Structures are given as C-alpha cells and as structure tokens.
mmCIF file of C-alpha atoms in Angstrom:
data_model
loop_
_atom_site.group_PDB
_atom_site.id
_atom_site.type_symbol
_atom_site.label_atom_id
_atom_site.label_comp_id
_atom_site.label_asym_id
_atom_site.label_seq_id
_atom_site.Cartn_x
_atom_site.Cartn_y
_atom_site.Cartn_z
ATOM 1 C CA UNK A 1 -63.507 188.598 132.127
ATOM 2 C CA UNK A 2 -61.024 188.648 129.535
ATOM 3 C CA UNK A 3 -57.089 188.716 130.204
ATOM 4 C CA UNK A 4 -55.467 191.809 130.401
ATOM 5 C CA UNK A 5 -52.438 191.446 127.453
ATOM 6 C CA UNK A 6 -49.102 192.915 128.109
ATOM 7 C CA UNK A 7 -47.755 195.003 125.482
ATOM 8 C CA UNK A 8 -43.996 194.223 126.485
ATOM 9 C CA UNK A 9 -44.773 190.605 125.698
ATOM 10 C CA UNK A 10 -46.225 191.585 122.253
ATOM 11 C CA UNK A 11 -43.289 193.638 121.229
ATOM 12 C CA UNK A 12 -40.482 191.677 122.283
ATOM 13 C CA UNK A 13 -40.282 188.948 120.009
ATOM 14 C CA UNK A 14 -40.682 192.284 117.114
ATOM 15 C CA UNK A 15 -37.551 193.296 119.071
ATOM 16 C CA UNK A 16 -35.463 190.552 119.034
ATOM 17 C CA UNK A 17 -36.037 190.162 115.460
ATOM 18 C CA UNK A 18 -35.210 193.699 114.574
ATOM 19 C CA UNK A 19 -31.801 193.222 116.421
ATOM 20 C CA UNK A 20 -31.002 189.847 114.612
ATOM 21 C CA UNK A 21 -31.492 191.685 111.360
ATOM 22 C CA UNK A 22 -29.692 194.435 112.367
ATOM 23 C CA UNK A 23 -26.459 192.181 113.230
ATOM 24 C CA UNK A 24 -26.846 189.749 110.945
ATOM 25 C CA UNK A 25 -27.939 191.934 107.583
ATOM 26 C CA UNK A 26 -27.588 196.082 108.606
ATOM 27 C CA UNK A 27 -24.408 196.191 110.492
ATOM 28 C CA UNK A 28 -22.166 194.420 107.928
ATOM 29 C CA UNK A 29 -23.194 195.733 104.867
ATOM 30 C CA UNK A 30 -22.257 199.236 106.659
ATOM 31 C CA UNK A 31 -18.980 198.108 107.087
ATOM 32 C CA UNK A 32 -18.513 196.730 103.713
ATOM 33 C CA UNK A 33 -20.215 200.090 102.122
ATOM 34 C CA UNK A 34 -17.632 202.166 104.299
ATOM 35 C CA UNK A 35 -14.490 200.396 103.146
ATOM 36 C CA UNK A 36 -15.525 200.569 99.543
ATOM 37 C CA UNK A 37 -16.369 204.178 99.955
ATOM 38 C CA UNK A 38 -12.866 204.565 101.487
ATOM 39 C CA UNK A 39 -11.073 202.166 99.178
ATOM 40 C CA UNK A 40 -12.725 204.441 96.136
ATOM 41 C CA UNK A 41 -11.593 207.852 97.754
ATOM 42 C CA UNK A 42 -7.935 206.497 97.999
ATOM 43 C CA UNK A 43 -7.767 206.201 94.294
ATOM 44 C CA UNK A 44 -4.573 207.649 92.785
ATOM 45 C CA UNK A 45 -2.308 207.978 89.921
ATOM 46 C CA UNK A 46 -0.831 204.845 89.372
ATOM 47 C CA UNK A 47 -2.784 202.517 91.397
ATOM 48 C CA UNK A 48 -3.611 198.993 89.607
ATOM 49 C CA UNK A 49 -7.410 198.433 89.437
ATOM 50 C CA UNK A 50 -9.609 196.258 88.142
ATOM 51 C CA UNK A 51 -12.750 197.178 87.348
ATOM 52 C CA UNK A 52 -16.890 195.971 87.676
ATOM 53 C CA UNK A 53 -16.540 194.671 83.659
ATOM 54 C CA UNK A 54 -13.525 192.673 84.601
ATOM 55 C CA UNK A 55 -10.911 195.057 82.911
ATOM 56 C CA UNK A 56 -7.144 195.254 84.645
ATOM 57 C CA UNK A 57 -5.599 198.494 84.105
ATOM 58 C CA UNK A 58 -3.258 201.346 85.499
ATOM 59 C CA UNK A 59 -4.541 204.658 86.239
ATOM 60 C CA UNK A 60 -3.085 207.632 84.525
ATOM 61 C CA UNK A 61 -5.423 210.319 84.909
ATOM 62 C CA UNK A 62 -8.032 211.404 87.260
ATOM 63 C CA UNK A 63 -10.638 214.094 87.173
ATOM 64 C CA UNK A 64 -13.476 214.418 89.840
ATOM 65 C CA UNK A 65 -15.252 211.214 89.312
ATOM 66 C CA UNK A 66 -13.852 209.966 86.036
ATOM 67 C CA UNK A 67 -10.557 207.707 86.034
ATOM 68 C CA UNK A 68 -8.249 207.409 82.700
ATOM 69 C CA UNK A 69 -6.887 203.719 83.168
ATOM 70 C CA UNK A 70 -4.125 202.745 80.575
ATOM 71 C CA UNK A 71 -5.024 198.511 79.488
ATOM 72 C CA UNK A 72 -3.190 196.484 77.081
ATOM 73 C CA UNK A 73 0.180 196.186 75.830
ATOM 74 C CA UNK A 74 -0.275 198.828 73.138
ATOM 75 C CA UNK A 75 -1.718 201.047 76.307
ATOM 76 C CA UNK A 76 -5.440 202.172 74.977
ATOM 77 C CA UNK A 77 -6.862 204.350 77.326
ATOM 78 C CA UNK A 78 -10.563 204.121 78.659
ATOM 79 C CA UNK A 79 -12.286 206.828 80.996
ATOM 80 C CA UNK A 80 -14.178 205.275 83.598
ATOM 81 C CA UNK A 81 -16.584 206.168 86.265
ATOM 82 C CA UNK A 82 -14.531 206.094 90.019
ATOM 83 C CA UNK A 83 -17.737 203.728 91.203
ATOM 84 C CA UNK A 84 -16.719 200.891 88.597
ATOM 85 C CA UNK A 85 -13.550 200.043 90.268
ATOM 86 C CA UNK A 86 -14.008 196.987 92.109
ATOM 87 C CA UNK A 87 -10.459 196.705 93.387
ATOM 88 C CA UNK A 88 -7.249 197.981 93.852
ATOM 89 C CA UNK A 89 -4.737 195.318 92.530
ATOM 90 C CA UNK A 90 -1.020 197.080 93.463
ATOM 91 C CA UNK A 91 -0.546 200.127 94.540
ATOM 92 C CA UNK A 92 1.926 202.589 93.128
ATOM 93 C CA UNK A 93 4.670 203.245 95.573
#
C-alpha cells in the first residue's frame, strides 16, 4: 500500500522560505522605499541636495515634480526631476 503524504509537511518548508524572504529581502526594502518616498515629499525651498549624477546644489524653485537647484559659484541653474535627489545634505532653517 503506498503511504499516505501529508500536505502540511509538503508546504512547510515552502513556508518557511517565503517568511525568510519576506524578512530578510521584502520587509526592508519597504522601509527603505517609504523613507525615500517621505524624504522626496519633504523637499523644499532651500534644502541642500545632492542628486543621482552626483551634483550638490540648493533648491530655488519647485514645481510639481521638477526642482530648480542653483550649483556652482557663478549659480547656473538646472531643473531636475524630484526622483533624482538622492539626499538631502542641510536643510534650510
């Protein structure tokens, strides 16, 4: 007669791995996506940022998505997307 197989001893190693990946890859990457998302939506006038391409400059303007960061000493301006800011440097007070 063949064995009978239980199907909770089939699924739980699937399980187990599931939840390692979930704590180990899923749930930090959440957390690092919603501080970003928050660090992005705190953007203002002012703020020292540096961006994705490596470029340090102030914001002076912003419009929906699109920042206007001063760089330089002679203060060219670029417009940049609000997703290529990696970091705030100093924030204005």
């Amino acid at each position: 007669m063949p064995q009978e197989t239980n199907i909770f001893a089939i699924l739980i190693p699937y399980i187990i791995i599931f939840a390692v990946f979930y704590f180990i890859l899923i749930l930090p990457q959440r957390k690092k996506d919603k501080k970003i998302k928050a660090m992005l939506a705190a953007l203002k006038v002012g703020d020292e940022v540096l961006t994705i391409g490596g470029i340090y400059g102030k914001i002076v303007n912003i419009k929906d998505d699109i920042l206007t960061i001063e760089v330089g000493a002679d203060k060219t301006k670029l417009r940049i997307a609000r997703w290529a800011v990696r970091s705030v440097e100093n924030s204005a007070q």
